[in-house]
């Protein structure tokens, strides 16, 4: 070691807006490749071990060289960092940990000079408990306008000693915390679907709605091209706050007709908020956009967030979670395209982010293994060779698909999950709140390696790193891969260059082969083939391979877990 996130018919979700869906089929976000930067782990300019905005600015050329269209910045706002910045104390500032307000202005203009669009994270479901609104709510007492910005309720039982309902926090433990009133006695309880330091806002309160319109305008005025909307499916709760048996997967609800949606997720009322925000963005020139982080299923419910008068995109988490088999991949791709196509939105594709096991490791787990929420020193480990091989194949498949693709920092290096972080270094609130039963997301958040032989692998000028970096990461460093034929970095670069020149990422996909073991489709004159089967697959006669995720057989056939682009 170095250094210290149904079953309803689609018709239920027909577009409600007046604008016909095809009037502007060329907006940049319809086919953009968007690179997620997790600021604390990308580049550290001041050497304190935590990445910062000036660090990002100095490394922007990496994104240009890579060939992406836009970057998405996870939160950099003033925050006590109870949940790595997803607990926002001031929506209009920059945390000193990451720099100053002028640093974000510099970053935005430096990105624009390079032709890169900038998306920022918006966290509207909850504030930090250190936000001035919550600090004012505590002394203001029950029934006050200050408390009405949040979800305060009396407890159950004669003395109110039990939480108002049985909801659980996503990070473990109850979703309610009791406060002491002014007389020092235990009083009301407040709702927090995440950490205690993340009180949920009351979106029935017009003041909350007005404040977020103003926050959108603040960042739109500063030149951002869009917003990634955190917990977009959570803002509106069922009015009666009814009890709920916790779902098996805490970040998503089943949402099927057989199993009704949980009272805290994906309530129909959220959509009015996004129609309102759509109107705010429409006041601005330059194709501004929003992408929903909504862990909902089925995909039709996800697509509802991207109707023409709401957000422009929604993350396709069903795709991220799909099994690495030809039938599963075929099904999720087909259903995703149908669902988003029905509302005139582009499909998004994503394999990794700061909340899930990196796909170079995830895909190395046995196909029937349950999806782990963090991997620790004593846990069963994925097969690293198989994982990277499948990750590369999955990436080439993804980058050909019509729609917008999201990349997570470090995946272009083939970076695996950091699986040996000592438990005492863990910072994800999940670890503590679950009573040390769920390790959480630190393993995908470790600062990324730039230079094999530099302190902190070139993350910063010193050895400092807020999470320890594995010794094995030298071989993944950018300088070890740049210019090296066949390296994961060069595969990403070639893919992004070819995607642009060949017009991939857009158009109509035409399946060529039944999805038992080999997936084959055409997009324009490009043929994309992924072999999931045990035997090598032959390409159609006369095709020329443009790019492959791994070496081909001597006779030109495509081995197991390899994707090729051919013509
Ligand atoms: C989703 C974010 O991606 C995750 O990191 C965060 O913990 C929760 N929302 C709460 O804001």
Coordinates of C-alpha atoms and ligand atoms in Angstrom, one line a residue:
X1 CA 0.0 0.0 0.0
X2 CA 1.1 3.6 -0.6
X3 CA -0.2 6.5 1.5
X4 CA -2.5 6.5 4.1
X5 CA -26.7 3.0 -5.9
X6 CA -43.2 -1.5 -12.7
X7 CA -43.8 -3.7 -14.7
X8 CA -45.9 -0.7 -15.7
X9 CA -46.8 -0.4 -19.4
X10 CA -44.7 2.0 -21.3
X11 CA -47.8 3.9 -22.4
X12 CA -48.2 5.1 -18.8
X13 CA -45.1 7.2 -19.4
X14 CA -45.9 8.7 -22.7
X15 CA -44.2 12.1 -23.2
X16 CA -46.2 14.8 -21.5
X17 CA -44.4 17.8 -23.1
X18 CA -45.5 19.7 -26.1
X19 CA -42.1 19.5 -28.0
X20 CA -42.0 16.8 -30.6
X21 CA -39.1 14.5 -29.9
X22 CA -37.2 14.7 -33.1
X23 CA -36.8 18.4 -33.6
X24 CA -33.2 18.6 -32.4
X25 CA -31.7 15.1 -33.0
X26 CA -28.2 16.5 -33.0
X27 CA -27.8 17.9 -29.5
X28 CA -24.3 17.1 -28.3
X29 CA -25.4 15.0 -25.4
X30 CA -27.2 12.4 -27.6
X31 CA -23.9 10.7 -28.4
X32 CA -21.4 12.2 -26.1
X33 CA -18.8 10.3 -24.2
X34 CA -18.7 11.8 -20.7
X35 CA -15.8 11.2 -18.3
X36 CA -16.6 11.1 -14.6
X37 CA -14.0 12.9 -12.4
X38 CA -14.1 12.1 -8.8
X39 CA -12.3 15.2 -7.6
X40 CA -10.7 13.8 -4.4
X41 CA -9.0 11.0 -6.4
X42 CA -8.1 12.5 -9.8
X43 CA -5.1 14.8 -9.3
X44 CA -3.8 16.6 -6.2
X45 CA -2.1 19.9 -7.0
X46 CA -1.3 21.0 -3.4
X47 CA 0.1 17.6 -2.1
X48 CA -2.3 17.2 0.8
X49 CA -3.4 13.8 -0.4
X50 CA -6.8 14.9 -1.6
X51 CA -7.4 15.7 -5.3
X52 CA -8.5 19.3 -6.1
X53 CA -9.8 21.6 -8.8
X54 CA -6.4 23.0 -9.8
X55 CA -5.1 19.4 -10.1
X56 CA -8.0 18.6 -12.5
X57 CA -7.2 21.7 -14.6
X58 CA -3.6 20.7 -15.0
X59 CA -4.7 17.2 -16.2
X60 CA -7.3 18.3 -18.7
X61 CA -5.1 17.5 -21.6
X62 CA -5.4 13.8 -20.6
X63 CA -9.1 14.0 -21.4
X64 CA -8.4 15.7 -24.7
X65 CA -5.8 13.0 -25.6
X66 CA -8.2 10.3 -24.6
X67 CA -10.9 11.8 -26.8
X68 CA -13.9 12.3 -24.6
X69 CA -16.5 15.0 -25.2
X70 CA -17.3 16.1 -21.7
X71 CA -16.5 15.7 -18.1
X72 CA -18.8 15.3 -15.1
X73 CA -17.4 16.5 -11.7
X74 CA -18.6 14.7 -8.6
X75 CA -19.3 17.2 -5.8
X76 CA -16.7 19.8 -4.8
X77 CA -19.0 22.0 -2.7
X78 CA -18.4 23.0 0.9
X79 CA -19.1 19.9 2.9
X80 CA -18.2 18.2 6.2
X81 CA -17.5 15.2 3.9
X82 CA -19.7 12.8 5.8
X83 CA -20.4 11.1 2.4
X84 CA -17.4 12.4 0.4
X85 CA -19.1 15.6 -0.6
X86 CA -22.6 14.2 -1.3
X87 CA -23.5 16.1 1.9
X88 CA -23.6 19.7 0.7
X89 CA -23.4 22.6 3.2
X90 CA -23.3 25.4 0.5
X91 CA -24.5 24.8 -3.0
X92 CA -22.9 27.9 -4.4
X93 CA -19.3 27.4 -3.2
X94 CA -16.1 25.3 -3.4
X95 CA -14.8 23.4 -0.4
X96 CA -11.3 24.6 0.6
X97 CA -10.3 21.0 0.3
X98 CA -10.8 21.3 -3.5
X99 CA -9.9 25.0 -4.0
X100 CA -11.8 28.2 -4.4
X101 CA -14.7 29.5 -6.5
X102 CA -12.2 31.0 -8.9
X103 CA -10.7 27.6 -9.4
X104 CA -13.9 26.2 -10.7
X105 CA -14.3 29.2 -13.0
X106 CA -10.7 28.5 -14.3
X107 CA -11.5 24.8 -14.7
X108 CA -14.7 25.5 -16.7
X109 CA -13.0 28.0 -19.0
X110 CA -9.9 25.7 -19.5
X111 CA -12.2 22.9 -20.4
X112 CA -14.1 25.0 -22.8
X113 CA -10.9 26.2 -24.5
X114 CA -10.2 22.5 -25.1
X115 CA -13.7 21.8 -26.5
X116 CA -14.8 19.9 -23.4
X117 CA -18.2 20.3 -21.9
X118 CA -18.6 20.4 -18.1
X119 CA -21.3 18.8 -16.1
X120 CA -21.6 19.3 -12.3
X121 CA -23.3 17.2 -9.7
X122 CA -26.5 18.5 -8.1
X123 CA -27.6 17.0 -4.8
X124 CA -31.2 17.9 -4.2
X125 CA -32.6 15.0 -2.1
X126 CA -30.7 16.1 1.0
X127 CA -28.4 18.8 2.3
X128 CA -25.6 18.4 4.8
X129 CA -26.7 18.6 8.5
X130 CA -24.2 21.6 8.5
X131 CA -26.2 23.5 5.9
X132 CA -27.5 26.8 7.3
X133 CA -31.1 25.6 6.7
X134 CA -30.6 22.5 8.9
X135 CA -28.7 24.4 11.6
X136 CA -31.6 26.9 11.7
X137 CA -34.2 24.0 11.8
X138 CA -32.8 22.5 15.0
X139 CA -33.4 25.5 17.4
X140 CA -36.5 26.6 15.6
X141 CA -38.5 23.7 17.0
X142 CA -41.5 21.6 15.9
X143 CA -44.0 23.2 13.5
X144 CA -41.6 26.0 12.5
X145 CA -41.1 27.1 8.9
X146 CA -37.4 26.1 9.3
X147 CA -38.3 22.5 10.2
X148 CA -40.7 22.4 7.3
X149 CA -37.8 22.5 4.9
X150 CA -36.9 19.0 6.0
X151 CA -38.9 15.9 7.0
X152 CA -39.3 16.2 10.8
X153 CA -41.9 14.0 12.5
X154 CA -42.9 13.0 16.0
X155 CA -41.8 9.5 17.1
X156 CA -44.1 6.6 17.6
X157 CA -45.2 5.3 21.0
X158 CA -46.4 7.2 24.1
X159 CA -43.1 9.1 24.6
X160 CA -42.2 9.2 20.9
X161 CA -39.3 7.0 21.5
X162 CA -39.6 4.9 18.3
X163 CA -38.9 6.3 14.8
X164 CA -41.9 7.5 12.8
X165 CA -41.6 4.5 10.5
X166 CA -39.5 1.5 9.8
X167 CA -37.4 2.9 6.9
X168 CA -33.8 2.0 6.7
X169 CA -30.9 4.2 5.6
X170 CA -29.1 3.1 2.4
X171 CA -25.9 3.0 4.4
X172 CA -27.5 0.8 7.1
X173 CA -29.4 1.5 10.4
X174 CA -32.5 3.5 10.8
X175 CA -33.4 6.3 8.3
X176 CA -34.4 8.5 11.3
X177 CA -32.5 10.4 13.9
X178 CA -34.0 12.0 17.0
X179 CA -33.0 15.6 17.9
X180 CA -33.0 17.3 21.3
X181 CA -35.4 20.2 21.6
X182 CA -34.5 23.6 23.1
X183 CA -35.3 22.3 26.6
X184 CA -32.8 19.6 26.2
X185 CA -35.4 16.8 26.0
X186 CA -35.6 14.3 23.2
X187 CA -37.9 15.7 20.6
X188 CA -38.8 15.1 16.9
X189 CA -37.1 12.8 14.4
X190 CA -35.7 13.8 11.0
X191 CA -35.5 11.6 7.9
X192 CA -32.2 10.8 6.3
X193 CA -32.3 8.1 3.5
X194 CA -28.5 8.2 3.7
X195 CA -26.2 9.2 6.5
X196 CA -27.4 11.1 9.6
X197 CA -25.4 14.0 8.2
X198 CA -27.7 14.1 5.1
X199 CA -31.1 15.2 6.2
X200 CA -33.8 14.8 3.4
X201 CA -35.3 17.9 2.1
X202 CA -39.1 18.4 2.0
X203 CA -39.9 18.8 -1.7
X204 CA -43.6 19.7 -0.9
X205 CA -42.2 23.0 0.4
X206 CA -42.3 25.7 -2.3
X207 CA -39.3 27.4 -0.7
X208 CA -37.2 24.3 -1.4
X209 CA -38.3 24.3 -5.0
X210 CA -37.5 28.0 -5.4
X211 CA -34.0 27.5 -3.8
X212 CA -33.1 24.8 -6.3
X213 CA -34.2 26.8 -9.3
X214 CA -31.8 29.5 -8.0
X215 CA -29.0 27.0 -7.5
X216 CA -29.5 25.7 -11.1
X217 CA -29.3 29.3 -12.4
X218 CA -26.2 30.0 -10.3
X219 CA -24.2 27.2 -12.1
X220 CA -25.8 27.8 -15.5
X221 CA -24.7 31.4 -15.2
X222 CA -21.1 30.2 -14.5
X223 CA -21.2 28.3 -17.8
X224 CA -21.8 24.6 -16.9
X225 CA -23.3 22.5 -19.7
X226 CA -25.4 20.4 -17.4
X227 CA -26.1 18.6 -14.2
X228 CA -25.9 15.0 -13.0
X229 CA -28.9 14.8 -10.6
X230 CA -28.1 12.8 -7.5
X231 CA -30.8 10.4 -6.1
X232 CA -33.3 11.8 -8.7
X233 CA -35.8 9.1 -7.8
X234 CA -35.9 10.0 -4.1
X235 CA -37.0 13.6 -3.7
X236 CA -40.8 12.9 -3.3
X237 CA -41.9 10.5 -0.7
X238 CA -45.3 8.8 -0.4
X239 CA -47.4 11.3 1.7
X240 CA -48.3 8.9 4.5
X241 CA -44.6 7.8 5.0
X242 CA -46.0 4.3 5.3
X243 CA -43.8 1.5 6.7
X244 CA -41.8 -0.5 4.2
X245 CA -40.0 -3.8 4.3
X246 CA -36.5 -3.0 3.1
X247 CA -35.9 -4.2 -0.4
X248 CA -33.2 -6.7 -1.0
X249 CA -31.1 -4.2 -3.0
X250 CA -31.3 -1.0 -1.0
X251 CA -30.6 1.5 -3.8
X252 CA -33.4 0.3 -6.0
X253 CA -37.0 -0.8 -5.6
X254 CA -38.6 -3.7 -7.5
X255 CA -41.3 -1.4 -9.0
X256 CA -43.2 -4.3 -10.6
X257 CA -46.9 -4.8 -10.5
X258 CA -46.5 -7.8 -8.2
X259 CA -44.3 -5.8 -5.9
X260 CA -45.3 -2.1 -5.5
X261 CA -42.7 0.7 -5.5
X262 CA -41.3 1.6 -2.1
X263 CA -42.8 4.7 -0.6
X264 CA -39.5 6.6 -0.7
X265 CA -38.4 5.8 -4.3
X266 CA -39.6 6.7 -7.8
X267 CA -42.9 8.4 -6.8
X268 CA -44.7 9.9 -9.7
X269 CA -44.4 13.4 -8.1
X270 CA -40.7 13.7 -8.8
X271 CA -41.4 14.2 -12.5
X272 CA -43.1 17.6 -12.0
X273 CA -39.8 18.8 -10.4
X274 CA -37.8 17.8 -13.5
X275 CA -40.4 19.5 -15.8
X276 CA -39.8 22.6 -13.8
X277 CA -36.1 22.4 -14.1
X278 CA -36.3 21.6 -17.8
X279 CA -38.0 25.0 -18.2
X280 CA -35.1 26.7 -16.3
X281 CA -32.5 25.1 -18.5
X282 CA -34.4 26.0 -21.6
X283 CA -33.9 29.7 -20.7
X284 CA -30.2 29.2 -21.4
X285 CA -28.5 28.9 -24.8
X286 CA -26.2 26.0 -25.7
X287 CA -28.0 22.7 -25.2
X288 CA -27.8 22.5 -21.5
X289 CA -28.7 19.0 -20.1
X290 CA -29.5 16.9 -17.0
X291 CA -28.8 13.3 -16.4
X292 CA -30.8 11.4 -13.7
X293 CA -29.2 9.1 -11.2
X294 CA -32.3 7.0 -10.6
X295 CA -31.8 3.4 -9.5
X296 CA -35.2 2.3 -10.7
X297 CA -36.4 -0.6 -12.7
X298 CA -37.6 -1.7 -15.1
X299 CA -35.9 0.4 -17.8
X300 CA -39.2 1.9 -18.8
X301 CA -39.3 3.6 -15.4
X302 CA -35.8 4.8 -15.9
X303 CA -36.7 6.2 -19.4
X304 CA -39.5 8.2 -17.8
X305 CA -36.9 10.5 -16.3
X306 CA -35.7 11.4 -19.9
X307 CA -39.0 12.3 -21.4
X308 CA -38.8 15.3 -23.7
X309 CA -39.9 17.8 -21.1
X310 CA -37.9 16.4 -18.2
X311 CA -34.2 15.5 -18.2
X312 CA -32.2 14.8 -21.3
X313 CA -30.7 11.4 -20.1
X314 CA -30.9 8.9 -17.3
X315 CA -28.2 6.5 -16.2
X316 CA -28.8 3.0 -17.5
X317 CA -28.0 1.0 -14.3
X318 CA -29.8 -2.0 -15.6
X319 CA -27.1 -2.2 -18.2
X320 CA -24.4 -1.8 -15.6
X321 CA -25.9 -4.6 -13.6
X322 CA -26.5 -7.0 -16.5
X323 CA -24.7 -10.4 -16.4
X324 CA -21.8 -11.0 -18.8
X325 CA -23.7 -13.4 -21.1
X326 CA -24.9 -13.0 -24.6
X327 CA -28.6 -13.4 -23.8
X328 CA -28.4 -10.9 -20.9
X329 CA -26.5 -8.3 -22.8
X330 CA -28.8 -8.7 -25.9
X331 CA -31.9 -8.3 -23.7
X332 CA -30.7 -5.3 -21.8
X333 CA -29.4 -3.5 -24.9
X334 CA -32.6 -4.2 -26.8
X335 CA -34.9 -3.2 -24.0
X336 CA -32.9 0.0 -23.2
X337 CA -33.0 1.1 -26.8
X338 CA -36.8 0.5 -27.0
X339 CA -37.5 2.2 -23.7
X340 CA -35.5 5.4 -24.4
X341 CA -36.5 5.3 -28.0
X342 CA -40.1 5.5 -27.0
X343 CA -39.5 8.8 -25.3
X344 CA -37.1 10.2 -27.9
X345 CA -34.1 10.1 -25.6
X346 CA -30.7 8.7 -26.2
X347 CA -29.8 5.6 -24.2
X348 CA -26.9 5.9 -21.9
X349 CA -24.4 3.2 -21.2
X350 CA -22.2 3.0 -18.1
X351 CA -20.0 0.2 -16.6
X352 CA -18.3 1.9 -13.7
X353 CA -18.8 4.8 -11.3
X354 CA -17.8 5.8 -7.8
X355 CA -20.6 3.7 -6.2
X356 CA -19.9 0.3 -7.7
X357 CA -17.1 -2.3 -8.0
X358 CA -14.9 -1.3 -10.9
X359 CA -15.9 -3.4 -13.9
X360 CA -12.4 -4.7 -14.5
X361 CA -12.9 -6.5 -11.2
X362 CA -16.7 -7.0 -11.2
X363 CA -16.5 -8.9 -14.5
X364 CA -13.9 -11.2 -13.0
X365 CA -16.3 -12.6 -10.4
X366 CA -18.1 -15.9 -11.0
X367 CA -21.2 -15.2 -13.1
X368 CA -23.6 -16.5 -10.4
X369 CA -21.9 -14.7 -7.5
X370 CA -24.1 -12.1 -5.7
X371 CA -23.0 -8.5 -6.5
X372 CA -20.7 -7.5 -3.6
X373 CA -21.0 -4.1 -2.0
X374 CA -17.3 -3.7 -1.5
X375 CA -14.5 -6.2 -1.4
X376 CA -12.1 -6.4 1.5
X377 CA -8.9 -8.2 2.4
X378 CA -10.5 -11.5 3.5
X379 CA -13.2 -11.6 0.9
X380 CA -13.2 -13.9 -2.2
X381 CA -11.3 -12.1 -5.0
X382 CA -12.2 -11.8 -8.6
X383 CA -10.0 -13.3 -11.4
X384 CA -8.0 -10.2 -12.4
X385 CA -7.0 -11.5 -15.9
X386 CA -10.5 -12.6 -16.8
X387 CA -11.9 -9.4 -15.3
X388 CA -9.7 -7.2 -17.4
X389 CA -10.2 -9.3 -20.5
X390 CA -14.0 -9.0 -20.1
X391 CA -13.9 -5.4 -19.1
X392 CA -12.0 -4.5 -22.3
X393 CA -14.6 -6.5 -24.4
X394 CA -17.5 -4.9 -22.5
X395 CA -16.0 -1.4 -23.1
X396 CA -15.6 -1.9 -26.8
X397 CA -19.1 -3.3 -27.0
X398 CA -20.4 -0.3 -25.0
X399 CA -18.5 2.4 -27.0
X400 CA -20.1 1.2 -30.3
X401 CA -23.7 1.3 -29.0
X402 CA -25.9 4.1 -30.1
X403 CA -26.3 6.7 -27.4
X404 CA -24.2 8.4 -24.8
X405 CA -21.5 6.6 -22.8
X406 CA -20.1 7.4 -19.4
X407 CA -16.6 6.5 -18.4
X408 CA -15.3 6.6 -14.8
X409 CA -11.8 7.9 -14.1
X410 CA -9.2 5.1 -14.2
X411 CA -11.2 2.7 -16.3
X412 CA -9.2 3.8 -19.3
X413 CA -6.2 2.3 -17.4
X414 CA -8.0 -1.0 -16.8
X415 CA -7.8 -0.2 -13.1
X416 CA -9.1 -2.9 -10.9
X417 CA -10.9 -2.4 -7.6
X418 CA -8.6 -1.7 -4.6
X419 CA -9.4 -4.8 -2.6
X420 CA -6.8 -4.7 0.2
X421 CA -7.6 -1.4 1.9
X422 CA -7.1 -2.0 5.6
X423 CA -10.5 -1.6 7.4
X424 CA -9.1 1.2 9.6
X425 CA -8.6 3.4 6.4
X426 CA -12.3 3.0 5.2
X427 CA -14.1 6.2 4.8
X428 CA -17.4 5.2 3.2
X429 CA -20.1 5.8 5.9
X430 CA -21.6 2.4 4.8
X431 CA -18.8 0.6 6.7
X432 CA -19.7 2.2 10.1
X433 CA -23.4 2.4 9.6
X434 CA -23.7 -1.3 8.6
X435 CA -21.9 -2.2 11.8
X436 CA -18.8 -3.3 9.9
X437 CA -20.8 -5.8 7.8
X438 CA -20.7 -4.0 4.4
X439 CA -17.3 -2.7 3.3
X440 CA -18.7 -0.1 0.9
X441 CA -17.3 1.9 -2.0
X442 CA -13.8 3.0 -1.0
X443 CA -12.2 0.4 -3.3
X444 CA -13.3 2.2 -6.5
X445 CA -12.4 5.6 -5.1
X446 CA -8.6 5.3 -4.6
X447 CA -6.5 8.0 -6.2
X448 CA -5.5 7.0 -9.8
X449 CA -2.0 6.3 -11.0
X450 CA -0.4 8.6 -13.5
X451 CA 3.3 7.9 -13.3
X452 CA 4.7 4.5 -12.2
X453 CA 7.8 5.8 -10.4
X454 CA 6.5 9.1 -8.9
X455 CA 5.3 9.6 -5.3
X456 CA 1.6 8.7 -5.1
X457 CA 2.1 7.4 -8.7
X458 CA 2.0 11.1 -9.8
X459 CA -1.5 11.7 -8.2
X460 CA 0.2 14.6 -6.4
X461 CA 3.6 16.0 -5.6
X462 CA 3.9 14.0 -2.3
X463 CA 3.3 10.5 -1.1
X464 CA 0.1 11.5 0.5
X465 CA -3.1 9.8 -0.7
X466 CA -6.4 9.9 1.3
X467 CA -6.9 6.2 0.6
X468 CA -3.9 3.9 0.2
X469 CA -2.9 3.0 -3.3
X470 CA -2.1 -0.7 -4.0
X471 CA 1.6 -1.5 -4.7
X472 CA 0.5 -3.3 -7.8
X473 CA -0.8 -0.1 -9.4
X474 CA 2.5 0.9 -11.0
X475 CA 1.8 -1.3 -14.0
X476 CA -1.5 0.5 -14.6
X477 CA 0.0 4.0 -14.5
X478 CA -0.7 6.2 -17.6
X479 CA 3.0 6.5 -18.4
X480 CA 3.4 2.8 -18.6
X481 CA 0.5 2.5 -21.1
X482 CA 0.9 5.6 -23.3
X483 CA 2.2 4.6 -26.7
X484 CA 2.2 0.9 -25.8
X485 CA 0.2 -1.0 -28.5
X486 CA -2.5 -3.1 -27.0
X487 CA -2.5 -1.3 -23.7
X488 CA -5.9 -0.6 -22.2
X489 CA -5.3 3.1 -22.4
X490 CA -4.4 2.9 -26.2
X491 CA -7.5 0.7 -26.7
X492 CA -9.7 3.4 -25.2
X493 CA -8.0 6.1 -27.3
X494 CA -8.3 4.2 -30.5
X495 CA -11.9 3.3 -29.7
X496 CA -12.9 6.9 -29.0
X497 CA -11.1 8.2 -32.2
X498 CA -12.7 5.5 -34.3
X499 CA -16.1 6.1 -32.7
X500 CA -16.0 9.6 -33.9
X501 CA -14.6 9.0 -37.4
X502 CA -16.9 5.9 -38.0
X503 CA -20.0 7.6 -36.6
X504 CA -20.5 4.9 -33.9
X505 CA -22.5 5.8 -30.9
X506 CA -25.4 6.9 -33.1
X507 CA -27.8 5.6 -35.7
X508 CA -29.8 2.3 -35.7
X509 CA -28.4 -0.9 -34.5
X510 CA -29.2 -4.0 -36.6
X511 CA -28.7 -7.4 -34.9
X512 CA -27.0 -10.0 -37.1
X513 CA -26.8 -13.0 -34.9
X514 CA -29.1 -14.9 -32.4
X515 CA -27.7 -14.2 -29.0
X516 CA -26.7 -17.6 -27.7
X517 CA -23.0 -17.2 -27.5
X518 CA -22.0 -14.5 -29.9
X519 CA -23.5 -11.0 -30.2
X520 CA -23.2 -9.4 -33.6
X521 CA -24.7 -6.2 -34.8
X522 CA -24.2 -3.6 -37.6
X523 CA -24.2 0.1 -37.1
X524 CA -23.9 1.7 -40.5
X525 CA -21.2 -0.3 -42.3
X526 CA -19.4 -1.3 -39.0
X527 CA -19.8 -4.8 -37.7
X528 CA -19.5 -5.3 -33.9
X529 CA -19.0 -8.8 -32.6
X530 CA -18.6 -9.9 -29.0
X531 CA -17.8 -13.6 -28.4
X532 CA -19.2 -14.8 -25.0
X533 CA -18.9 -18.5 -26.0
X534 CA -16.1 -21.0 -25.3
X535 CA -15.2 -21.5 -28.9
X536 CA -13.6 -18.9 -31.2
X537 CA -16.1 -17.1 -33.5
X538 CA -15.5 -16.5 -37.2
X539 CA -16.0 -13.1 -38.7
X540 CA -18.0 -12.9 -41.9
X541 CA -15.8 -13.4 -45.0
X542 CA -14.2 -10.3 -46.3
X543 CA -14.4 -8.2 -43.2
X544 CA -11.4 -6.3 -42.0
X545 CA -10.8 -5.8 -38.3
X546 CA -10.5 -2.2 -37.2
X547 CA -10.1 -2.7 -33.5
X548 CA -10.2 -5.6 -31.1
X549 CA -10.3 -5.8 -27.4
X550 CA -7.7 -8.6 -27.3
X551 CA -5.5 -10.7 -29.6
X552 CA -7.3 -12.7 -32.3
X553 CA -6.6 -16.4 -33.1
X554 CA -3.9 -17.0 -35.7
X555 CA -6.6 -17.8 -38.3
X556 CA -8.4 -14.4 -37.5
X557 CA -11.2 -15.9 -35.5
X558 CA -12.4 -14.0 -32.4
X559 CA -11.6 -15.7 -29.1
X560 CA -13.8 -15.9 -26.0
X561 CA -14.5 -12.6 -24.2
X562 CA -13.2 -10.4 -27.1
X563 CA -15.0 -7.7 -29.0
X564 CA -14.1 -6.6 -32.5
X565 CA -15.1 -3.7 -34.6
X566 CA -14.8 -4.6 -38.3
X567 CA -15.8 -3.5 -41.7
Ligands
LIG1 C1 -25.6 8.7 -5.0 C2 -24.2 9.0 -5.0 O1 -23.6 8.6 -6.3 C3 -23.5 8.4 -3.8 O2 -22.2 8.4 -3.9 C4 -24.1 9.0 -2.6 O3 -23.6 8.4 -1.5 C5 -25.6 9.0 -2.6 N1 -26.2 9.3 -3.9 C6 -26.2 10.0 -1.6 O4 -26.0 11.3 -2.0

